[in-house]
Short mmCIF file of C-alpha atoms and ligand atoms in Angstrom, two decimals:
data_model
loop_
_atom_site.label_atom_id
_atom_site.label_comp_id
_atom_site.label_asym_id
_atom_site.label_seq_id
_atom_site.Cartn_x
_atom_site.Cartn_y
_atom_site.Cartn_z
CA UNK L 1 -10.28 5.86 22.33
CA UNK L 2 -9.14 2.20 22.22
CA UNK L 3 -5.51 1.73 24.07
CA UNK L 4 -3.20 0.48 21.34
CA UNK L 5 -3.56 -3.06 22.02
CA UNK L 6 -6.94 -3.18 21.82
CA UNK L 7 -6.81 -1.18 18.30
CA UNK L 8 -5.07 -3.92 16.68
CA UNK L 9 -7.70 -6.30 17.73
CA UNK L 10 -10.38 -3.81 16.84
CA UNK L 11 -8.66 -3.21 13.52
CA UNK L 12 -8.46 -7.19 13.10
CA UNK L 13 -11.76 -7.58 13.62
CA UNK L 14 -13.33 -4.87 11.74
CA UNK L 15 -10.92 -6.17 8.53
CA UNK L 16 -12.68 -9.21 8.58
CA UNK L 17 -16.11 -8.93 9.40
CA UNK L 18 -16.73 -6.18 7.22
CA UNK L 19 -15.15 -7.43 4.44
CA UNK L 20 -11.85 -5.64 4.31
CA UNK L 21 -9.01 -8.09 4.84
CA UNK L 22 -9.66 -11.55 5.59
CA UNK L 23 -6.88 -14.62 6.88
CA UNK L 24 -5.01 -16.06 3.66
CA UNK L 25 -6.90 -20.00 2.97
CA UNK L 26 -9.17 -19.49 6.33
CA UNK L 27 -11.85 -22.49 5.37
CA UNK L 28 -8.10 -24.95 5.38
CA UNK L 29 -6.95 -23.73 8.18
CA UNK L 30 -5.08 -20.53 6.87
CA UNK L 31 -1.44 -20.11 5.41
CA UNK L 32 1.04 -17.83 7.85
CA UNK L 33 2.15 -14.74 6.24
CA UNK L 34 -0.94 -14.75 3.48
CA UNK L 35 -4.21 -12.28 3.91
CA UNK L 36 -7.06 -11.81 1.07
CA UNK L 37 -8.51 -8.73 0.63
CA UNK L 38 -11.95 -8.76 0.33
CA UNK L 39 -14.35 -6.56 -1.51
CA UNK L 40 -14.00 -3.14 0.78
CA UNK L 41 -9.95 -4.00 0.75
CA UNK L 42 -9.69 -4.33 -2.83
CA UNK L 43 -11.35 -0.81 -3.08
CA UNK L 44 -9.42 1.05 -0.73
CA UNK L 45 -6.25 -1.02 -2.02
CA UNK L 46 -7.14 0.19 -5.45
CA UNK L 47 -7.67 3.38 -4.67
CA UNK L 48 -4.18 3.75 -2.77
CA UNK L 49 -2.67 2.07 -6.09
CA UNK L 50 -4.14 4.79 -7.84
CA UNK L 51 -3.20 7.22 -6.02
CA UNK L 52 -0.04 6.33 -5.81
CA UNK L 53 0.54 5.84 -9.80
CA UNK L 54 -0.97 9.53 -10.05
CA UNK L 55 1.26 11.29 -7.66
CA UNK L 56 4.62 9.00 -8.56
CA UNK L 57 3.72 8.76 -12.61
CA UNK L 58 0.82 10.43 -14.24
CA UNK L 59 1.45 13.45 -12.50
CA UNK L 60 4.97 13.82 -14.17
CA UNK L 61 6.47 13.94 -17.46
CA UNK L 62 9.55 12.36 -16.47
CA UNK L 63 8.83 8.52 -15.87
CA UNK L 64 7.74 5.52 -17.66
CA UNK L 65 5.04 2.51 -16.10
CA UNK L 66 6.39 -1.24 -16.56
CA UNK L 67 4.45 -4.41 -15.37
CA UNK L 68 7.22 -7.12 -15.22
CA UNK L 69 6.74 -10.91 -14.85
CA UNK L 70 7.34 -12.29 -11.48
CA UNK L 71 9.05 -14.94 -12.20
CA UNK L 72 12.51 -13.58 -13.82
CA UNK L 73 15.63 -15.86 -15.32
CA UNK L 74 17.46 -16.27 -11.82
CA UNK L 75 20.61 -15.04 -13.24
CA UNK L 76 19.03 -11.02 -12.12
CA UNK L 77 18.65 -12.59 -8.80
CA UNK L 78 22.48 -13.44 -8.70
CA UNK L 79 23.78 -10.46 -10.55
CA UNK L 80 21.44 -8.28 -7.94
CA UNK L 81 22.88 -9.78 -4.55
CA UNK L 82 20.03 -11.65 -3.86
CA UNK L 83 21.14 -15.14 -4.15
CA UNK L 84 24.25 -14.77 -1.96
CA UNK L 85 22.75 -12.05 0.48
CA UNK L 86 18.90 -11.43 0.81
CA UNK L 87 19.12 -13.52 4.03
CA UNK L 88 17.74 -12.50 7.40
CA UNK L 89 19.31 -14.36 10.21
CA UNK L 90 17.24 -17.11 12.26
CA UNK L 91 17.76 -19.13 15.29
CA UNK L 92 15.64 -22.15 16.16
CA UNK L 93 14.44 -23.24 19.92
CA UNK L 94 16.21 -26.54 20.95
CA UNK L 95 13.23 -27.30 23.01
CA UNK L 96 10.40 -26.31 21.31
CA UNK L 97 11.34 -25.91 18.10
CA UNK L 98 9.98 -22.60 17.30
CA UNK L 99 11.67 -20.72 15.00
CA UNK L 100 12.71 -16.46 15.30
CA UNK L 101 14.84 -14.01 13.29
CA UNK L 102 17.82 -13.83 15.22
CA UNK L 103 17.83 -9.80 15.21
CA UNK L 104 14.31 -9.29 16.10
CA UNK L 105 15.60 -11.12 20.07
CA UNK L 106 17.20 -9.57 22.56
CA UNK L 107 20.86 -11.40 23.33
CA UNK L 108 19.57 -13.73 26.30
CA UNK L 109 19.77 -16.56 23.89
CA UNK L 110 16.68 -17.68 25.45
CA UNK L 111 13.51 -18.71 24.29
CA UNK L 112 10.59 -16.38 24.00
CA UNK L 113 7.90 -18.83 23.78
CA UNK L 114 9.19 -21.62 26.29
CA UNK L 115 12.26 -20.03 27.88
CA UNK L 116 14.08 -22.98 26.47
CA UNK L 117 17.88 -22.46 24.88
CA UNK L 118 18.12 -21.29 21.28
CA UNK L 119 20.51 -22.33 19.02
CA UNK L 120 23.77 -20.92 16.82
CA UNK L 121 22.12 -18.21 14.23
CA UNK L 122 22.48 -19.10 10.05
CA UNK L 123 21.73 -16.79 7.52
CA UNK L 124 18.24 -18.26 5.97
CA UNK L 125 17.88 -17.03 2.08
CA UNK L 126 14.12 -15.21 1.91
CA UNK L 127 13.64 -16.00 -1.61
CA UNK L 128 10.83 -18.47 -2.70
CA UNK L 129 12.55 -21.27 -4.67
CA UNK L 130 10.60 -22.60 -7.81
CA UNK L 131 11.03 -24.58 -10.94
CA UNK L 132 9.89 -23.56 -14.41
CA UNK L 133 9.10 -26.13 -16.89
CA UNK L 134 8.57 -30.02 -16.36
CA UNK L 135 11.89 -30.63 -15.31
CA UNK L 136 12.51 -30.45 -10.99
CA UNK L 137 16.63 -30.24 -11.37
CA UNK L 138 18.89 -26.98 -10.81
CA UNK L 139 18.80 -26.01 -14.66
CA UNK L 140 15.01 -24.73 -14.34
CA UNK L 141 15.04 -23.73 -10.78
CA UNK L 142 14.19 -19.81 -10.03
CA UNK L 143 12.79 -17.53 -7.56
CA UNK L 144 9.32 -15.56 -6.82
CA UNK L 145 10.73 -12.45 -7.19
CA UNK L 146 11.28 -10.88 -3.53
CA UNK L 147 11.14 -7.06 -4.85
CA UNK L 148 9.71 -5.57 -8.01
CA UNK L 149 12.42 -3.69 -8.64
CA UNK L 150 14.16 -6.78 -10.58
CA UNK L 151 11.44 -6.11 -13.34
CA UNK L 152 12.65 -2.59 -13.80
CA UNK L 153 16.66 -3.05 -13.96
CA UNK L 154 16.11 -5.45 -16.63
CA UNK L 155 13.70 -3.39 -18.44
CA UNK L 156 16.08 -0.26 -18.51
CA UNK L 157 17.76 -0.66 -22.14
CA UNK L 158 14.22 -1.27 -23.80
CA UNK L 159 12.64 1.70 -22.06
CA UNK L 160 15.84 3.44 -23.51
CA UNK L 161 15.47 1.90 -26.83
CA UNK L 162 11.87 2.92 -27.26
CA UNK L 163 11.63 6.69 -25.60
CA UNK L 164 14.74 7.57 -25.85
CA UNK L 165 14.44 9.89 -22.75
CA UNK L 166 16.67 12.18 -21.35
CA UNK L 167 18.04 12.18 -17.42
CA UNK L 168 16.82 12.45 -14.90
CA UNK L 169 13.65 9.84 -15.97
CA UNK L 170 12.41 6.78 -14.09
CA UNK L 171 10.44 3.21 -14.35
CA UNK L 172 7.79 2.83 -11.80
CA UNK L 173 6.29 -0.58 -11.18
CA UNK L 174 3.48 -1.71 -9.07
CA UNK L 175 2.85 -5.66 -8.48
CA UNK L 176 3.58 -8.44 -6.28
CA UNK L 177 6.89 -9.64 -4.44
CA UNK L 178 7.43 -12.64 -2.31
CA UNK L 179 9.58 -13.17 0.94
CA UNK L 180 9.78 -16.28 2.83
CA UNK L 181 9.59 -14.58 6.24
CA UNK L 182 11.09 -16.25 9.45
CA UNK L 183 8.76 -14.47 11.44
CA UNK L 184 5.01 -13.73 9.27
CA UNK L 185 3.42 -11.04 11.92
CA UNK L 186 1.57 -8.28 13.07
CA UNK L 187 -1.89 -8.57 10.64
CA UNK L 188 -0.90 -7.18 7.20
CA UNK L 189 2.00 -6.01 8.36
CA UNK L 190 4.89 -8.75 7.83
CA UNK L 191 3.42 -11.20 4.65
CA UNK L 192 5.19 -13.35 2.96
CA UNK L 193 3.17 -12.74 -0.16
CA UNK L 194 3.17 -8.40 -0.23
CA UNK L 195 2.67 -6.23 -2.87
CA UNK L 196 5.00 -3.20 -3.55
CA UNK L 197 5.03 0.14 -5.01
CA UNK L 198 8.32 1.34 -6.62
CA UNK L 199 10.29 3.52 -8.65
CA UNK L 200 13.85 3.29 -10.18
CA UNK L 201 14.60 7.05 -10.72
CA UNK L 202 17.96 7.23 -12.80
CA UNK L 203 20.00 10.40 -12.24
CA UNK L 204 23.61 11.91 -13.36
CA UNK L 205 25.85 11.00 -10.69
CA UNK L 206 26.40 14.51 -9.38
CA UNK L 207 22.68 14.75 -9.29
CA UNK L 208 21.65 12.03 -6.38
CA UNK L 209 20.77 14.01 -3.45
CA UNK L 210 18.43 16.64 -5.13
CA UNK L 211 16.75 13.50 -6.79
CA UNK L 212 16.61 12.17 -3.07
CA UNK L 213 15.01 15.21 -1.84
CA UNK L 214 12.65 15.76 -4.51
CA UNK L 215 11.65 12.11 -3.80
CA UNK L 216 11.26 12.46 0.11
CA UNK L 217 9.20 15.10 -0.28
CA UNK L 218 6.55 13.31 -2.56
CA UNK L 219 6.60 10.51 0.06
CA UNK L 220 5.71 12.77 2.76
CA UNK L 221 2.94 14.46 0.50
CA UNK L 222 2.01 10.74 -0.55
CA UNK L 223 1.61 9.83 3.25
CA UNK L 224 -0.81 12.98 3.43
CA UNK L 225 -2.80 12.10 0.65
CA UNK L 226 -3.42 8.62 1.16
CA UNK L 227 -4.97 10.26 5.40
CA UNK L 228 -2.01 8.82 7.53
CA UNK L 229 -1.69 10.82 11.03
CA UNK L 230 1.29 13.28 10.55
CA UNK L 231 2.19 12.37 14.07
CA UNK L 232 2.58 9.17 13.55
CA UNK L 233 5.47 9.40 10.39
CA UNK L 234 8.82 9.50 11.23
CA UNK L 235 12.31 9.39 9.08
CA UNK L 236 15.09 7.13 10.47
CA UNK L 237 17.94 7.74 8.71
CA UNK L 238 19.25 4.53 8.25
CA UNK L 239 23.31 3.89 10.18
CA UNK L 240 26.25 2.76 7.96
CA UNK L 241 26.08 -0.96 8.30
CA UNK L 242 23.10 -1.27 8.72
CA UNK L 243 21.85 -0.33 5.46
CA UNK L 244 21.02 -3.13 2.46
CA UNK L 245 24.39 -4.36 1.13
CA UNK L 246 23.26 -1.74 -2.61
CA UNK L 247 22.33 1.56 -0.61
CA UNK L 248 24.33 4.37 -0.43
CA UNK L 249 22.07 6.81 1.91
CA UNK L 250 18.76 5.26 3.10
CA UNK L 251 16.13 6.86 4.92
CA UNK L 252 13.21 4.22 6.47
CA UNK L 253 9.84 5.94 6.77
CA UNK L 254 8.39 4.59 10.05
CA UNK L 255 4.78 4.76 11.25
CA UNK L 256 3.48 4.39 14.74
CA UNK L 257 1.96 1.42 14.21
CA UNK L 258 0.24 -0.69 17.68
CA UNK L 259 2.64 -2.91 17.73
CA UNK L 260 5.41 -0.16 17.62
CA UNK L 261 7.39 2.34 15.85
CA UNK L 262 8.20 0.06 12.54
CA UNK L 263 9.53 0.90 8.87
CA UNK L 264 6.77 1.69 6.37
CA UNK L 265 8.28 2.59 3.42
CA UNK L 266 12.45 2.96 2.29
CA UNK L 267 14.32 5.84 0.14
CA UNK L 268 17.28 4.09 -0.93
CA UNK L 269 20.68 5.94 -3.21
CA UNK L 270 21.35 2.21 -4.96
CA UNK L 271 23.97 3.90 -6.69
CA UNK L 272 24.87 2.29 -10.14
CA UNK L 273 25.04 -0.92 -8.30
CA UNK L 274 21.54 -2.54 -9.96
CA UNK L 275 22.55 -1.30 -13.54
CA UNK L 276 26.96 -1.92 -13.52
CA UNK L 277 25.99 -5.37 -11.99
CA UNK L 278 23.32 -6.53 -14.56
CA UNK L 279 25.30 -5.12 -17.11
CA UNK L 280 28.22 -7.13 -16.38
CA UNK L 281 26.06 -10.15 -15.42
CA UNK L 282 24.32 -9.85 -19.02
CA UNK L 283 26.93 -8.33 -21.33
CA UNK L 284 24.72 -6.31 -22.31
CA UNK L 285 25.31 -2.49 -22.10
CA UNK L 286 23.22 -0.39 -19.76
CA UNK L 287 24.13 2.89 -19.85
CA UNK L 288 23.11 6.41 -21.26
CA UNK L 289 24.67 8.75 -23.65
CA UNK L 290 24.57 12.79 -22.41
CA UNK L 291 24.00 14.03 -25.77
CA UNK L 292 25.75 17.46 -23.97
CA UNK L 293 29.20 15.91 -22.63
CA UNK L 294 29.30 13.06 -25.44
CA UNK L 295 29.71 10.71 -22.83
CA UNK L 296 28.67 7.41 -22.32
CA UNK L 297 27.36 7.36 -18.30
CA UNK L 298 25.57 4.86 -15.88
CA UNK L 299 22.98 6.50 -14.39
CA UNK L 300 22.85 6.30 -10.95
CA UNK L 301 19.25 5.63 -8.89
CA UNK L 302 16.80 6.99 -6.34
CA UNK L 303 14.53 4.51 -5.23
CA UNK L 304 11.48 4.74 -3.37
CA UNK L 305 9.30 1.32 -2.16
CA UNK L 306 6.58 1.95 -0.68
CA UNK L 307 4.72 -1.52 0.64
CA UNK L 308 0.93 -1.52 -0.16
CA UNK L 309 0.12 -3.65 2.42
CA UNK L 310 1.98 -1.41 5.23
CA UNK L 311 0.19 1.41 3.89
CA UNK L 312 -3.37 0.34 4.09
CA UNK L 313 -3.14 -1.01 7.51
CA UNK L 314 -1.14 2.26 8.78
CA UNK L 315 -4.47 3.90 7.25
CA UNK L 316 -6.72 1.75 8.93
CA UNK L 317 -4.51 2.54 12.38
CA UNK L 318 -4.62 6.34 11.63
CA UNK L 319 -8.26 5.80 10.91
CA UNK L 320 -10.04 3.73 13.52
CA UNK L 321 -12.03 5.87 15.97
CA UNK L 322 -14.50 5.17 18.58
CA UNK L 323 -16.87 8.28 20.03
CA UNK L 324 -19.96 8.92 20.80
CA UNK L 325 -22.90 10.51 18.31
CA UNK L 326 -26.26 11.65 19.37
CA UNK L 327 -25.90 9.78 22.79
CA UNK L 328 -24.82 6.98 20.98
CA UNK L 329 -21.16 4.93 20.98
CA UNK L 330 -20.14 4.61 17.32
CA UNK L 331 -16.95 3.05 15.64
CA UNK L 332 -15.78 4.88 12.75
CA UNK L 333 -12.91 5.12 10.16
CA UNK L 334 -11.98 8.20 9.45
CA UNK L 335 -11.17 7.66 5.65
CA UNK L 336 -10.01 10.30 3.68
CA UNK L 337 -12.37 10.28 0.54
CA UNK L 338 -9.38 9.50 -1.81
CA UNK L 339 -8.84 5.79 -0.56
CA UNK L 340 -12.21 4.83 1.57
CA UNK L 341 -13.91 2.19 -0.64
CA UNK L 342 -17.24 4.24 -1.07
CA UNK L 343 -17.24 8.18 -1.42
CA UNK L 344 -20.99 8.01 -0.55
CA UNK L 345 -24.04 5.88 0.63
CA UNK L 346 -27.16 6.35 -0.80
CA UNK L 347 -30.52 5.60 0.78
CA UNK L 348 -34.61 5.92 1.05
CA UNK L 349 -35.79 7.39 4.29
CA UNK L 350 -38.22 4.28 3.89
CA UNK L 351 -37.44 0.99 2.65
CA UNK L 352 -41.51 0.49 2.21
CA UNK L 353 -42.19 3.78 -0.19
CA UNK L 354 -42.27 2.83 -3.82
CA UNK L 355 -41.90 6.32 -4.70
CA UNK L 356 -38.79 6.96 -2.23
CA UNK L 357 -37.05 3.70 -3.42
CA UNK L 358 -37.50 5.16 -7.24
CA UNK L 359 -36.54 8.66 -6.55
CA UNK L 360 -33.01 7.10 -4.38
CA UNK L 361 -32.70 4.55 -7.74
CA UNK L 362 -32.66 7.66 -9.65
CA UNK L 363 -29.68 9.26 -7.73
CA UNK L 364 -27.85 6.60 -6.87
CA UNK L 365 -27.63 6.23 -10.61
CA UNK L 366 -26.71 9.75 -11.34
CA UNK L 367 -23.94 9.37 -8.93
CA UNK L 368 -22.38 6.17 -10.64
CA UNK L 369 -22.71 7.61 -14.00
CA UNK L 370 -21.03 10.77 -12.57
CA UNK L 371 -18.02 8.24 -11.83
CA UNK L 372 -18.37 8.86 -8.02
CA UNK L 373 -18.40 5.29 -6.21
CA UNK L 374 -21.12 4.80 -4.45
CA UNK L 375 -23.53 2.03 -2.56
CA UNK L 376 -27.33 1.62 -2.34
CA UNK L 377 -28.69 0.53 1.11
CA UNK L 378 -32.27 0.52 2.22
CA UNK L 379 -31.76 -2.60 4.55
CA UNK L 380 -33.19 -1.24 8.50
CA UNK L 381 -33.58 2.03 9.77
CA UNK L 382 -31.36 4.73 8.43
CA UNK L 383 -29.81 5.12 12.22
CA UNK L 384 -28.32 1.90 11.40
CA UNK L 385 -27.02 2.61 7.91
CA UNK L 386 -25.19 5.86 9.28
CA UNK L 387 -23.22 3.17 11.43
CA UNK L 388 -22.77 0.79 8.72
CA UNK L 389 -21.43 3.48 6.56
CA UNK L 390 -19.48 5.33 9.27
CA UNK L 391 -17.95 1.70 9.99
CA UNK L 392 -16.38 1.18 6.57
CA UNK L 393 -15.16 4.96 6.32
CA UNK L 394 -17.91 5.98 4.01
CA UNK L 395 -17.96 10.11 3.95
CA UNK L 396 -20.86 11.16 3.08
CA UNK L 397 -24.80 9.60 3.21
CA UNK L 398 -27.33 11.06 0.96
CA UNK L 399 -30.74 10.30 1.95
CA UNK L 400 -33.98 10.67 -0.20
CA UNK L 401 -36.66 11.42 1.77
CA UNK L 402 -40.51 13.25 1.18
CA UNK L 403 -38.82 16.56 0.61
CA UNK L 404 -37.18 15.33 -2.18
CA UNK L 405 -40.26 14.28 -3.91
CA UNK L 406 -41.86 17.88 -2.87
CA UNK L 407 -43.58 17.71 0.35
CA UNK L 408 -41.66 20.81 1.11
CA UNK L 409 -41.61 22.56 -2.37
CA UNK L 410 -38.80 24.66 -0.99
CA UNK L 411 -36.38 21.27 -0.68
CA UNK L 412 -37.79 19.42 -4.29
CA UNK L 413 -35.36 17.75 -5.92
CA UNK L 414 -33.03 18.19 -2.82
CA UNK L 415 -31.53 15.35 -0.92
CA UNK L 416 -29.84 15.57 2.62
CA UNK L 417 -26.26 14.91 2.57
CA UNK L 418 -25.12 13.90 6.58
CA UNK L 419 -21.06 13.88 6.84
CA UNK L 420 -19.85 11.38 8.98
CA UNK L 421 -16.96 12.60 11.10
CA UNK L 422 -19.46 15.27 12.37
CA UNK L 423 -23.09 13.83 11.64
CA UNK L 424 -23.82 17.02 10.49
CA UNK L 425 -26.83 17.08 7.78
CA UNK L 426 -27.35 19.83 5.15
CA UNK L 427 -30.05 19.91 2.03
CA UNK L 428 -27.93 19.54 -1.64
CA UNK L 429 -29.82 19.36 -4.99
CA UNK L 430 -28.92 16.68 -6.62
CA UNK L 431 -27.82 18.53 -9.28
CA UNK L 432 -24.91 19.66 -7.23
CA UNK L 433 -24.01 16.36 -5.81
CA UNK L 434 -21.81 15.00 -7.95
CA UNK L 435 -19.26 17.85 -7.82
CA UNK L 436 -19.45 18.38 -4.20
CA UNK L 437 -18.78 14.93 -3.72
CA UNK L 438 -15.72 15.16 -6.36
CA UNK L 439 -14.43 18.15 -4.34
P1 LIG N 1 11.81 -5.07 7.12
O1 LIG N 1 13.09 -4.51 7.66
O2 LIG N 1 10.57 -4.64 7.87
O3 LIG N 1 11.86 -6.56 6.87
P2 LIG N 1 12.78 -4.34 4.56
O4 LIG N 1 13.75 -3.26 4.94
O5 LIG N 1 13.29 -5.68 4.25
O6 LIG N 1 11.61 -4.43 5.67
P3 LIG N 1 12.47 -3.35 1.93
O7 LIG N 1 13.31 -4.43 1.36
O8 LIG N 1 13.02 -1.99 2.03
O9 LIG N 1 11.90 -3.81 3.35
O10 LIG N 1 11.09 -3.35 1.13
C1 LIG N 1 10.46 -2.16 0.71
C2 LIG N 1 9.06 -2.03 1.29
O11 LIG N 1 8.29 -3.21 1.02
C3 LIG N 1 9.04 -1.90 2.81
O12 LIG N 1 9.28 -0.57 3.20
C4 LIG N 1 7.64 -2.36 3.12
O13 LIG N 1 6.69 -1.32 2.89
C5 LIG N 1 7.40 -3.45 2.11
N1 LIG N 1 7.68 -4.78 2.70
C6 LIG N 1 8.87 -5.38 2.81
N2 LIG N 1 8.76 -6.59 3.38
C7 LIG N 1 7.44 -6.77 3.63
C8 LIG N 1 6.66 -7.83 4.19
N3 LIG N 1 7.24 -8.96 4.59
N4 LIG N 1 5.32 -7.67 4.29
C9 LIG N 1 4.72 -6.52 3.86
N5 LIG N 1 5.41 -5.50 3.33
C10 LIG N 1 6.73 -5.61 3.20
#
């Protein structure tokens, strides 16, 4: 196994060359804090995204999908806290210049990169200034937004309005959020441009910490789902004072990343902070009427972020594996078929066989009809496409070969299906395929 060190490199390099996760701009140079995901990322991203909107929405009668524009009237960013206190603080070298977040040093006050002096720590504001409109002055200035759940505080009243559901419901959002970052680090792990998975879950007051649970728990079954090492997930329950200036109770999921123990997702009680401050920032009511007390209530709210980017590179860390395989060493991922990119690979024994090629044509197609996601490959011998596939987390390889076509009359119409955490082959019809891949 690689030492931790070395996985982040091997993790790094795998991203890229296989077409995972590549550096933000590369061909200018690159831009800190940005990554592209490249065709296998998008897939696995996607399927964590879809995942996630299963377990969090679908699943449940209780909550409500928005898709907000990022770029919001900045008056939600001052009602929400932002504008006075989404700061981190940061201290620059004298000497060289270089610039850290204050609480991510230890209290030397000297230099990590030069050993030169730093100076006095200011609070720097995270959020990405902008301007909408032809005019550059303060009267069209706003932000990116730094969280999605902006979008879904100020969408509240019209979910109201137009489903008129009853508590406990909630507003689930999926998209983009930017954060000027002191520090951009650690691969996929500290961007400035992220993308973010939450949910606003409004609640009677009295009703917070069952809500909080209930929501804790789907985390942890989330976490299992998407293939993340239990071992490696760990609650911190976050210290007065040291919780965001709207939380109530906050527990930080952490995951044992190679660079260290570091927070993966957040459960937050906001409270009726969000909705009492937009409401009074607004004038515009945002409350709920209990059709049982005949009282007019703000709800209060359970929220759980979960970072997208976080989570795919804690599965890529609870995935990497190097072993050996028929006296051979072999790098693997260990996907779990609900997020790696392709649930199968399909192949001809021979690239050269007209008849092979056809026959693999003819399943491969089946497959993708069947809405299981596969590939084709025919390119070198199939030794090598086992470690192609088993590099990019690929389950399962079906191969076509002359049984299929009848050599062996007992295997027509059969295909071998070879698993890839234990190389293990066994003969399928293809007939069967498609559900025992969907299993
Ligand atoms: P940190 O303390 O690491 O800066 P945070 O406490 O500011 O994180 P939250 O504001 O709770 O993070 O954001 C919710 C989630 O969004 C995080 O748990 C994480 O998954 C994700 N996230 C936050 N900041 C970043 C970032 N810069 N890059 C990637 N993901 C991020």
């Amino acid at each position: 196994m690689a030492s931790e060190s070395n996985l982040m490199e091997n993790i790094v390099s795998l991203a890229k060359r296989r077409g995972f996760v590549y550096p933000g701009s590369e061909i200018y140079g690159g831009l800190a804090g940005t990554f592209d995901y490249g065709p296998l990322g998008v897939a696995l991203k996607q399927n964590v995204k879809n995942l996630w909107w299963k377990m969090f929405v679908t699943d449940r009668e209780d909550m409500y999908g928005v898709d907000a524009a990022i770029l919001m009237n900045p008056k939600a960013w001052e009602a929400s806290g932002h504008v006075s206190g989404f700061s981190d603080p940061l201290v620059e070298c004298t000497k060289c210049k270089r610039r850290f977040r204050a609480d991510h040093l230890d209290e030397s006050g000297i230099c990590p990169n030069c050993g030169g002096s730093l100076g006095p720590s200011r609070q720097f504001n995270m959020m990405f200034r902008t301007n909408v409109g032809a005019t550059e002055d303060e009267s069209s200035a706003t932000y990116l937004r730094p969280e999605t759940a902006g979008g879904i505080f100020v969408n509240f009243k019209n979910v109201i309005d137009s489903f008129h559901p009853k508590l406990p419901f909630g507003i689930a959002q999926i998209g983009k959020a930017f954060r000027n970052e002191i520090a951009p680090r650690d691969f996929i792990f500290r961007l400035r441009e992220l993308e973010q998975m939450e949910v606003e879950y409004f609640v009677k007051p009295e009703a917070w910490a069952a809500a909080f649970t209930e929501w804790q728990g789907t985390m942890h079954a989330f976490a299992a789902a998407v293939g993340l090492t239990k071992e490696r997930v760990h609650e911190l329950e976050v210290a007065d004072g040291d919780r965001a200036h709207y939380s109530k109770r906050t527990i930080d999921f952490e995951f044992d990343y190679p660079f260290g123990r570091k927070e993966l997702w957040g459960l937050a009680y906001r409270t009726d902070f969000d909705l009492s401050r937009h409401a009074e920032a607004s004038g515009v009511e945002l409350s709920y009427f209990d059709e049982e007390t005949k009282e007019r209530i703000v709800p209060h709210v359970i929220e759980p972020s979960l970072g997208v980017d976080r989570t795919v590179l804690a599965i890529l860390a609870s995935a990497y594996r190097e072993d050996e395989l028929g006296g051979e060493k072999r790098v693997y991922l260990a996907l779990s078929p609900s997020v790696a990119p392709y649930r199968a690979a399909v192949f001809p024994l021979l690239k050269n066989k007209p008849e092979l090629v056809e026959k693999a044509r003819e399943v491969f197609s089946i497959l993708k009809k069947a809405g299981v996601s596969v590939i084709f490959d025919d390119n070198g011998n199939i030794g090598k496409r086992y470690r192609r596939q088993d590099e990019i987390g690929t389950p399962a390889c079906i191969t076509i070969d002359f049984d299929t076509l009848g050599e062996n009359p007992e295997h027509t119409d059969t295909v071998t299906l070879r698993d890839r955490d234990t190389g293990e082959q066994k003969r399928v019809p293809i007939s069967e395929l498609a559900d025992s891949l969907r299993a």
